[in-house]
């Protein structure tokens, strides 16, 4: 009859085969995994009942602050909300976008993070708390910036591409980006996937010692990993001396990576949090070494669920860009002209972003007003916090950190197994092996 | 004024903190470190035009992120000596382990002995002179600066190199992806001469061969993928 579409060779699969056949090259794009994955939506909070006592919505205190880096740093960081802005490079983002992130985060009382490409004066100037990434590429790495930072994040991997380095295609290597990275203009730049001067946890421990010596043991040192083997990686990060572990799941955004990498390497954040927390607990370090998780955080419920599973804070990338105006339907005509549509535009590597965020084109970048963008981000962060508090109060918690796995159930067997909470209406937690 | 710090008596932390606390116009411009005992992260993060002499072997990351200082190691240096140096001069009298001068942006690194694998990896402007040989994967992803080896170079030299210049007097093993031999023109002889002079090496530049980027991987093309 020829009227039945294949579930295996679906429209997307067919289009990809045709695209590959026509171009001979894999697809590179921005953003995170787009296919359906087990996620926070598969969890529900139980709320208070006869056995548990709720707090009055928005009146009774539900604190939201978090300390980061209390393990070794003499100057740990205190955030008003447990939501940080993830590392996104100047290069992948415009200077205005970086400034807007700094402004929004500072209003909200939280931190921003540099990225693969060094620290710009704009973001240092506008971020009251700035985390400086120490990446394999070491682009722009500079001891003065290290001393100017409030914390240092050693990036081992990213959820979108664990085992892969960064990419910045030639069209985004402007004069300023090229100079900061010490590279020729206009080349396709590939950041290293391995650190140049350490291999393995024993070396990492010495590297952390060095960074502490350089900065006189003041700054918290984070280690960021892409979620793959979270139990072991977190244990090794702890062993290496990290103050904070940042765990990024496969839904986490990227500026530019092969689609096959984004969609098929790494595990969803839902599956990674419990093994990570387990590692911290097994080492007696839960809540002493802080865990920040990211990858697909969209709303206050996601924040609350991540914290209930044992994280100390969450980090956002994609959602922050959307708050600034990324993929805004107001630019629909221009998205159409790029062969995309608002909401699905992910060619962040091309530098032609109509919203002026993932670009180095001065005309496009000027579309984003950093002050207005900062305000929008601050509003969004405020809503995330209020939503998380609403849920926490309903569960009777006077601090977001008092949320616990016992407040949660799962809607699917997969989510129950991954999050290690019972399937709703049962006491069944599938999976016997306690080690992830 | 010379200050002597004996690491059998005081700690690395005390040493580094004292070096960081130096005021701008300090007269404590000469430091001698006794009994380094292969400790890691010695004399790191200095930002002052002082001289530090380390009397013995140093562990990992000695002189890391150095700015302005002249640091001399009278012994061998562990992994990542002078890593990410910005300026100044680091001189290793013995051999250096892996990743010597990694990601360094400036300054001069001199190694009297041999340097192990990945010498000058990801270098970003530093000048490195190795009087002995350099190990495999040296100048991996080297972005800019100059790497000179008077001895031989190991396999996969200059893999994925960008604009750094490599000069080797002895034999080279395989060349890494996108690295090729290039002609020694007058400006290269001049660049090398100046660098050798600065490093105190009396060697004719005619005996050196130059390697650099074939620039075939600069813009991704499937036919060039390795
Ligand atoms: C445009 C963009 C650029 C990024 N650049 C970096 C980077 O330079 N370093 C890094 O560690 N992660 C980078 N990331 C990943 C984020 O730090 C973070 O892990 C991720 O965005 C979190 O997932 P989410 O986007 O779902 O919130 C980038 C992400 C995006 C969207």
XYZ file of C-alpha atoms and ligand atoms in Angstrom:
693
model
C 0.000 0.000 0.000
C 2.952 2.294 0.701
C 1.144 4.262 3.374
C 2.963 3.106 6.483
C 5.977 5.021 7.761
C 8.646 3.032 9.510
C 9.175 3.568 13.215
C 12.819 2.713 12.697
C 13.401 4.739 9.557
C 11.400 7.699 10.777
C 11.328 11.088 9.048
C 14.337 12.328 10.948
C 16.394 9.227 10.201
C 15.503 9.459 6.519
C 16.360 13.141 6.368
C 19.721 12.454 8.009
C 20.566 9.736 5.509
C 19.746 12.105 2.659
C 21.729 14.913 4.242
C 24.767 12.662 4.749
C 24.523 11.362 1.195
C 24.334 14.866 -0.197
C 27.079 16.519 1.878
C 29.525 13.759 2.866
C 30.003 15.300 6.284
C 28.429 14.794 9.677
C 26.090 17.348 11.148
C 27.555 19.851 13.571
C 25.181 21.866 15.708
C 24.649 23.566 19.033
C 22.288 22.786 21.953
C 21.911 19.467 23.762
C 20.353 16.075 23.061
C 16.998 16.563 21.390
C 15.517 13.104 21.536
C 13.231 11.980 24.305
C 15.166 10.889 27.369
C 14.215 9.933 30.918
C 14.199 13.262 32.716
C 12.917 15.170 35.716
C 9.423 15.197 34.212
C 9.318 11.508 35.047
C 9.420 12.337 38.758
C 6.711 13.765 41.006
C 6.780 15.236 44.481
C 4.490 13.703 47.054
C 3.823 16.859 49.048
C 2.896 16.890 52.705
C 0.026 14.807 54.035
C -0.999 13.443 57.396
C 2.470 12.143 58.093
C 4.254 15.296 56.890
C 3.651 18.917 57.713
C 3.724 21.655 55.031
C 4.880 25.247 55.329
C 2.747 28.244 54.462
C 3.305 29.256 50.850
C 5.570 32.327 50.415
C 5.241 33.363 54.067
C 7.087 30.859 56.145
C 10.784 30.857 55.505
C 12.158 28.549 52.893
C 15.815 29.433 52.556
C 17.602 29.049 49.254
C 21.226 29.979 49.840
C 24.201 27.718 49.302
C 27.873 27.730 50.238
C 30.297 26.342 47.693
C 33.894 25.399 48.318
C 33.817 24.940 52.057
C 36.119 21.924 51.931
C 39.477 23.596 51.384
C 39.060 27.159 50.166
C 39.669 29.986 52.589
C 37.203 32.101 50.606
C 34.243 29.861 49.807
C 31.407 31.275 47.753
C 28.003 32.134 49.131
C 25.139 32.218 46.621
C 21.653 33.479 47.372
C 20.083 30.866 45.139
C 21.235 27.361 44.237
C 21.160 28.066 40.510
C 24.347 29.091 38.740
C 25.067 30.161 35.185
C 27.114 27.491 33.414
C 30.354 28.093 31.546
C 29.746 29.383 28.041
C 32.649 30.779 26.154
C 33.169 34.217 24.806
C 33.530 33.196 21.191
C 30.533 30.934 21.232
C 28.592 33.839 22.748
C 28.878 37.540 21.992
C 30.448 39.928 24.479
C 26.988 41.448 25.020
C 25.517 38.066 25.860
C 28.303 37.400 28.361
C 27.676 40.787 29.911
C 23.926 40.131 30.119
C 24.578 36.804 31.874
C 26.805 38.597 34.370
C 24.240 41.308 35.009
C 21.357 38.885 35.472
C 23.296 36.556 37.740
C 24.551 39.436 39.846
C 21.032 40.771 40.401
C 19.947 37.280 41.442
C 22.928 36.833 43.758
C 24.494 33.960 41.907
C 27.592 33.200 39.862
C 28.471 33.075 36.209
C 31.235 31.073 34.611
C 33.733 31.889 31.869
C 34.288 29.299 29.154
C 36.642 28.017 26.540
C 38.252 31.254 25.431
C 39.263 33.088 28.538
C 37.839 35.829 30.698
C 36.602 39.065 29.172
C 36.651 42.346 31.090
C 32.917 42.681 30.367
C 32.010 39.518 32.180
C 34.415 40.090 35.058
C 33.109 43.604 35.418
C 29.464 42.616 35.427
C 29.619 39.363 37.394
C 29.810 39.836 41.117
C 30.824 36.184 41.428
C 32.755 34.709 38.528
C 34.025 31.153 38.131
C 37.056 30.852 35.840
C 37.238 27.715 33.745
C 40.502 25.837 33.409
C 40.070 23.868 30.208
C 42.211 21.525 28.136
C 42.741 24.243 25.518
C 43.913 26.789 28.124
C 42.933 29.546 25.717
C 43.652 32.871 27.330
C 44.698 31.150 30.554
C 46.401 33.756 32.604
C 47.481 33.891 36.250
C 46.102 37.415 36.630
C 42.640 36.233 35.631
C 43.078 33.231 37.902
C 43.684 35.617 40.776
C 40.767 37.805 39.686
C 38.360 34.863 39.714
C 36.186 33.887 42.637
C 36.517 30.177 41.930
C 38.303 27.916 39.476
C 36.538 25.182 37.496
C 38.721 22.478 36.001
C 36.781 21.204 33.029
C 37.330 17.536 32.342
C 34.237 17.098 30.258
C 30.818 18.320 29.303
C 27.575 16.379 29.213
C 26.924 17.133 25.567
C 30.273 15.604 24.578
C 32.094 13.657 27.266
C 35.432 12.759 25.709
C 35.301 15.546 23.155
C 36.929 18.935 22.961
C 35.377 22.201 21.954
C 34.772 23.469 18.481
C 34.510 26.953 17.175
C 34.134 27.223 13.462
C 35.985 29.800 11.412
C 33.032 32.087 10.905
C 33.003 32.850 14.632
C 36.735 33.479 14.995
C 36.677 37.260 14.894
C 39.810 39.340 15.479
C 39.091 39.591 19.160
C 38.339 35.890 19.573
C 41.450 34.970 17.572
C 43.628 37.213 19.678
C 42.270 35.917 22.976
C 42.882 32.357 21.853
C 46.179 33.083 20.138
C 45.048 31.530 16.882
C 44.896 32.619 13.253
C 41.642 34.322 12.322
C 38.987 32.405 10.421
C 40.240 28.856 11.014
C 38.050 26.060 12.341
C 39.281 25.825 15.842
C 39.217 22.587 17.776
C 39.916 22.760 21.474
C 41.883 19.886 22.891
C 39.920 17.035 24.431
C 42.666 16.158 26.940
C 44.484 18.382 29.366
C 48.016 18.985 28.153
C 49.869 18.532 31.412
C 48.037 15.978 33.477
C 46.600 12.521 32.927
C 44.538 10.634 35.457
C 43.529 11.306 39.057
C 47.006 11.270 40.585
C 48.176 14.017 38.265
C 44.927 15.906 38.751
C 45.566 15.955 42.463
C 48.941 17.605 41.873
C 47.412 20.014 39.353
C 44.845 21.093 41.939
C 47.643 21.572 44.454
C 49.442 23.799 41.979
C 46.362 25.934 41.346
C 45.837 26.259 45.077
C 49.459 27.259 45.587
C 49.199 29.887 42.852
C 46.049 31.362 44.383
C 47.126 30.895 48.005
C 44.414 28.384 48.910
C 41.745 31.071 48.681
C 39.547 29.912 45.856
C 37.176 26.997 45.639
C 38.238 24.510 43.005
C 35.492 22.824 41.036
C 35.915 19.815 38.776
C 33.409 19.574 35.948
C 32.666 16.212 34.379
C 30.311 14.997 31.695
C 27.983 12.333 33.038
C 29.250 8.918 31.991
C 30.540 6.946 34.989
C 29.418 9.323 37.704
C 30.116 7.103 40.697
C 33.759 6.605 39.814
C 34.401 10.031 38.353
C 32.978 11.778 41.387
C 34.981 9.531 43.701
C 38.146 10.352 41.750
C 37.380 14.068 41.762
C 37.007 13.872 45.534
C 40.238 11.962 45.813
C 41.950 14.587 43.674
C 40.961 17.289 46.116
C 38.012 19.029 44.446
C 35.917 21.351 46.592
C 32.948 21.168 44.251
C 31.957 18.649 41.586
C 29.981 19.830 38.584
C 28.134 17.032 36.829
C 26.656 17.731 33.409
C 24.183 15.321 31.816
C 23.735 14.534 28.153
C 20.902 17.014 27.654
C 23.382 19.757 28.469
C 23.872 22.315 25.753
C 26.991 22.902 23.722
C 28.014 25.657 21.339
C 29.029 23.272 18.561
C 29.443 19.500 18.471
C 28.696 16.653 16.123
C 25.040 15.663 16.391
C 26.002 11.991 16.697
C 28.116 12.859 19.742
C 25.399 14.951 21.386
C 22.751 12.285 20.936
C 24.720 9.114 21.660
C 27.482 9.715 24.205
C 26.918 10.173 27.904
C 23.937 9.551 30.137
C 20.950 11.688 31.142
C 21.361 13.745 34.276
C 18.477 11.857 35.902
C 20.586 8.702 35.826
C 23.742 10.416 37.052
C 22.761 12.240 40.225
C 22.173 9.317 42.547
C 25.438 7.501 41.749
C 27.282 10.810 42.201
C 25.622 11.421 45.549
C 26.312 7.832 46.500
C 30.018 8.355 45.843
C 30.021 11.440 48.052
C 28.138 9.594 50.771
C 30.422 6.570 50.609
C 33.364 8.909 51.134
C 31.624 10.816 53.924
C 31.649 13.997 51.828
C 28.032 14.608 50.893
C 27.192 18.279 51.613
C 30.859 18.854 52.468
C 31.945 18.715 48.874
C 29.166 20.357 46.925
C 27.552 18.808 43.877
C 26.263 21.041 41.094
C 24.244 19.315 38.397
C 23.187 20.484 34.967
C 21.759 19.323 31.696
C 18.222 20.227 30.776
C 17.182 22.319 33.787
C 14.155 24.380 32.697
C 11.939 25.250 35.648
C 11.717 25.344 39.406
C 10.434 21.783 39.547
C 13.611 20.588 37.839
C 15.645 22.543 40.368
C 13.721 21.075 43.286
C 14.012 17.539 41.923
C 17.749 17.835 41.364
C 18.203 19.076 44.923
C 15.924 16.396 46.319
C 18.090 13.769 44.659
C 21.049 15.184 46.582
C 22.571 17.995 44.527
C 23.572 21.190 46.304
C 22.904 23.425 43.317
C 22.082 23.325 39.631
C 23.562 25.091 36.680
C 21.866 26.366 33.555
C 23.115 27.105 30.067
C 20.439 26.722 27.391
C 17.646 28.075 29.580
C 19.705 31.178 30.363
C 20.177 31.806 26.648
C 16.466 31.373 26.047
C 15.773 33.858 28.840
C 18.018 36.329 27.013
C 16.002 35.818 23.835
C 17.480 32.826 22.047
C 14.967 31.126 19.707
C 12.440 33.893 20.301
C 9.458 33.630 17.903
C 9.782 37.387 17.388
C 12.591 36.498 14.951
C 10.601 33.798 13.147
C 11.037 35.285 9.692
C 14.801 35.309 10.126
C 14.889 31.789 11.508
C 12.915 30.717 8.455
C 15.434 32.407 6.209
C 18.136 30.284 7.884
C 16.116 27.158 7.156
C 15.002 26.808 10.769
C 12.103 27.818 12.938
C 11.976 29.522 16.310
C 12.346 26.884 18.998
C 14.300 24.497 16.793
C 17.184 26.745 15.735
C 20.434 25.089 16.797
C 23.032 26.204 14.265
C 24.803 28.152 16.972
C 28.126 27.242 15.369
C 27.360 29.370 12.331
C 27.392 32.684 14.103
C 24.273 33.992 12.347
C 21.971 33.941 15.372
C 19.097 36.380 14.724
C 18.790 36.950 18.479
C 22.398 38.163 18.536
C 23.498 35.745 21.271
C 25.550 32.950 19.697
C 27.373 35.213 17.283
C 30.414 37.401 16.814
C 28.778 39.464 14.084
C 28.753 43.020 15.466
C 25.467 43.934 13.797
C 23.637 40.887 15.123
C 25.302 41.098 18.533
C 24.132 44.698 18.913
C 20.542 43.422 18.927
C 20.934 42.161 22.449
C 20.755 44.913 25.034
C 22.835 43.574 27.936
C 20.875 45.535 30.517
C 17.467 44.360 29.323
C 18.833 40.847 28.809
C 20.234 40.827 32.325
C 16.881 41.903 33.683
C 15.114 39.067 31.851
C 17.592 36.540 33.168
C 17.174 37.869 36.709
C 13.395 37.546 36.376
C 13.743 34.014 35.143
C 16.111 33.042 37.956
C 13.682 34.530 40.418
C 10.834 32.431 39.035
C 12.935 29.269 39.167
C 13.646 29.980 42.809
C 10.044 30.799 43.714
C 8.845 27.649 42.016
C 11.382 25.486 43.801
C 10.404 27.112 47.098
C 6.733 26.493 46.412
C 7.416 22.794 46.060
C 9.748 22.688 49.030
C 7.201 24.363 51.300
C 4.555 21.925 50.135
C 6.918 19.192 51.242
C 7.411 20.944 54.578
C 10.993 22.103 54.028
C 12.397 25.288 55.493
C 15.415 25.118 53.148
C 15.620 23.841 49.595
C 18.418 21.572 50.759
C 16.029 19.730 53.037
C 14.305 18.199 50.036
C 15.113 14.508 49.914
C 14.584 11.467 47.711
C 11.766 10.372 50.031
C 9.765 13.340 48.719
C 9.805 11.846 45.226
C 8.199 9.076 43.234
C 8.670 8.091 39.618
C 6.181 7.858 36.795
C 8.114 5.272 34.824
C 10.077 2.193 35.720
C 13.130 3.677 34.005
C 12.996 6.841 36.042
C 12.410 4.856 39.215
C 15.517 2.811 38.553
C 17.644 5.787 37.582
C 16.551 8.146 40.330
C 16.276 5.324 42.874
C 12.857 6.393 44.037
C 9.768 4.161 44.031
C 7.450 3.861 41.098
C 4.389 5.957 41.993
C 1.861 4.023 44.006
C 4.287 1.213 44.774
C 7.293 0.714 46.993
C 9.282 -0.705 44.111
C 12.689 0.723 43.283
C 13.980 -1.357 40.377
C 17.649 -2.239 40.325
C 19.507 -3.943 43.132
C 23.076 -2.838 42.549
C 23.713 0.194 44.731
C 26.741 1.282 42.716
C 25.974 3.082 39.483
C 69.480 40.713 49.201
C 69.453 36.944 49.043
C 66.931 34.939 51.001
C 67.501 31.289 51.615
C 64.565 28.967 52.152
C 65.356 25.454 53.274
C 62.452 23.174 52.435
C 63.605 20.721 55.052
C 62.751 23.381 57.571
C 59.962 25.417 56.033
C 57.098 24.318 53.847
C 56.328 24.837 50.201
C 53.313 26.864 51.243
C 55.460 29.287 53.221
C 57.836 29.610 50.278
C 55.152 30.296 47.680
C 53.232 32.645 49.937
C 56.399 34.640 50.636
C 57.103 34.859 46.906
C 53.556 36.070 46.255
C 53.661 38.616 49.053
C 56.702 40.461 47.693
C 55.962 44.158 47.294
C 56.616 45.828 43.945
C 59.930 47.440 44.796
C 61.241 44.615 46.926
C 64.947 44.402 47.609
C 64.605 40.679 48.264
C 65.394 39.929 44.664
C 67.443 36.750 45.063
C 65.992 33.608 46.494
C 67.679 30.293 47.008
C 65.644 27.197 47.691
C 67.548 24.400 49.406
C 66.461 20.785 49.658
C 63.574 20.963 47.212
C 63.381 17.177 47.391
C 61.321 16.854 44.234
C 58.366 18.676 45.763
C 55.602 19.729 43.404
C 54.459 23.254 42.567
C 57.585 25.046 43.728
C 57.920 28.735 42.894
C 54.566 28.844 41.117
C 52.533 31.931 40.333
C 55.366 34.406 40.857
C 54.697 37.891 39.529
C 57.912 39.763 40.239
C 61.287 40.329 38.528
C 63.248 38.240 41.001
C 65.722 35.385 40.706
C 64.981 32.032 42.277
C 67.578 29.292 42.374
C 66.368 25.839 43.241
C 69.233 23.708 44.444
C 68.108 20.236 43.499
C 65.303 18.384 41.777
C 61.812 19.799 41.437
C 58.562 17.877 41.046
C 55.563 18.708 38.870
C 54.729 22.204 37.647
C 57.797 23.971 38.976
C 57.681 27.674 38.004
C 54.102 27.239 36.763
C 52.433 30.410 35.428
C 55.594 32.389 36.024
C 55.604 36.113 35.271
C 58.838 38.099 35.175
C 60.963 35.863 37.402
C 64.212 34.094 36.453
C 64.041 30.647 37.890
C 66.910 28.194 37.743
C 66.582 24.557 38.669
C 69.890 22.903 39.489
C 68.527 19.449 38.958
C 65.773 17.743 37.017
C 62.255 19.050 36.675
C 59.065 17.013 36.792
C 55.998 17.181 34.578
C 54.908 20.563 33.269
C 57.876 22.713 34.231
C 57.059 26.379 33.492
C 53.569 25.392 32.406
C 51.588 28.407 31.214
C 54.530 30.738 31.820
C 53.668 34.286 30.760
C 57.099 35.918 30.855
C 60.494 35.611 32.522
C 62.984 32.813 32.150
C 63.150 29.288 33.469
C 66.354 27.294 33.163
C 66.515 23.577 33.948
C 70.085 22.414 34.394
C 69.130 18.748 34.221
C 66.414 16.904 32.311
C 62.758 17.788 32.145
C 59.842 15.382 32.282
C 56.729 15.494 30.110
C 54.850 18.581 28.979
C 57.682 21.015 29.619
C 56.500 24.525 28.844
C 52.936 23.336 28.236
C 50.553 26.120 27.105
C 53.114 28.794 28.009
C 52.324 32.199 26.548
C 55.691 33.858 26.814
C 59.131 33.878 28.358
C 62.094 31.627 27.688
C 62.476 28.039 28.853
C 65.931 26.483 28.593
C 66.536 22.819 29.292
C 70.164 21.733 29.379
C 69.356 18.036 29.254
C 66.562 16.200 27.473
C 62.868 16.870 27.600
C 60.401 14.011 27.632
C 57.160 13.584 25.694
C 54.876 16.488 24.772
C 57.494 19.185 25.205
C 55.867 22.493 24.236
C 52.404 20.981 24.034
C 49.772 23.598 23.220
C 52.411 26.331 23.502
C 51.071 29.825 22.954
C 54.067 32.067 22.437
C 56.821 30.727 24.693
C 60.319 30.110 23.351
C 61.819 26.799 24.371
C 65.405 25.681 23.829
C 66.228 22.081 24.645
C 69.920 21.271 24.438
C 69.277 17.549 24.360
C 66.440 15.667 22.667
C 62.688 16.050 22.898
C 60.259 13.163 23.291
C 57.313 12.073 21.186
C 54.279 14.297 20.583
C 56.307 17.414 21.179
C 54.657 20.665 20.091
C 51.273 18.920 19.948
C 48.675 21.562 19.002
C 51.391 24.189 19.389
C 49.798 27.546 18.610
C 52.673 29.991 18.534
C 56.190 30.508 19.819
C 59.376 28.626 19.017
C 60.636 25.200 20.043
C 64.288 24.331 19.432
C 65.907 20.950 20.004
C 69.635 20.504 19.564
C 69.247 16.743 19.775
C 66.617 14.531 18.192
C 62.849 14.753 18.195
C 60.569 11.817 18.962
C 57.674 10.591 16.860
C 54.571 12.586 15.976
C 56.387 15.877 16.144
C 54.139 18.906 15.812
C 50.903 16.978 15.568
C 47.981 19.343 14.811
C 50.351 22.288 15.037
C 49.138 25.810 14.352
C 51.634 28.654 13.905
C 54.487 27.659 16.222
C 57.995 27.266 14.752
C 60.020 24.122 15.408
C 63.765 23.811 14.758
C 65.523 20.481 15.205
C 69.227 19.841 14.715
C 69.222 16.078 15.079
C 66.969 13.427 13.624
C 63.218 13.540 13.723
C 60.917 10.558 13.950
C 57.545 10.707 12.264
C 55.850 14.029 11.833
C 52.391 14.374 13.362
C 49.179 15.214 11.552
C 49.495 18.388 9.471
C 53.139 18.987 10.404
C 55.686 19.302 7.599
C 59.266 20.314 7.001
C 59.655 23.856 5.743
C 62.538 25.720 4.145
C 64.932 27.671 6.350
C 64.805 31.162 4.959
C 66.875 34.108 6.111
C 64.299 35.219 8.661
C 64.289 31.760 10.210
C 68.055 31.713 10.518
C 67.798 35.111 12.156
C 65.040 34.069 14.536
C 66.917 30.936 15.513
C 70.242 32.769 15.856
C 68.735 35.312 18.231
C 67.120 32.618 20.324
C 70.266 30.477 20.500
C 72.272 33.513 21.525
C 69.802 34.343 24.229
C 70.007 30.781 25.499
C 73.791 30.887 25.361
C 74.115 28.234 22.684
C 76.965 28.536 20.225
C 75.660 26.465 17.356
C 75.471 27.164 13.649
C 71.893 27.576 12.481
C 72.743 25.830 9.201
C 72.525 22.462 10.935
C 68.859 22.919 11.852
C 65.722 21.946 9.996
C 62.478 23.746 10.368
C 59.015 22.249 10.867
C 55.634 23.885 10.967
C 52.038 23.621 9.939
C 51.005 22.427 6.506
C 47.761 24.307 7.307
C 45.670 21.538 5.765
C 43.554 21.059 8.868
C 42.779 24.721 9.416
C 39.380 24.464 7.854
C 37.771 21.137 8.308
C 37.512 19.122 5.152
C 36.531 15.458 5.094
C 39.325 14.529 2.737
C 41.893 15.770 5.240
C 40.504 14.044 8.305
C 42.876 11.638 10.051
C 26.578 28.160 23.847
C 27.183 27.226 24.860
C 28.543 27.286 25.100
C 29.129 26.435 26.039
N 30.463 26.542 26.297
C 31.008 25.792 27.281
C 32.355 25.979 27.662
O 33.068 26.824 27.131
N 32.852 25.217 28.665
C 32.063 24.296 29.304
O 32.543 23.633 30.224
N 30.799 24.086 28.958
C 30.243 24.836 27.982
N 28.914 24.668 27.689
C 28.101 23.732 28.479
C 27.495 24.420 29.697
O 28.502 24.840 30.577
C 26.574 23.502 30.491
O 27.269 22.342 30.846
C 25.292 23.134 29.775
O 24.845 24.186 28.991
C 24.240 22.767 30.795
O 23.107 22.211 30.196
P 21.835 23.074 29.724
O 22.274 23.801 28.520
O 20.807 22.062 29.419
O 21.438 23.989 30.828
C 28.325 25.503 26.731
C 26.946 25.451 26.478
C 26.364 26.290 25.566
C 24.886 26.220 25.359
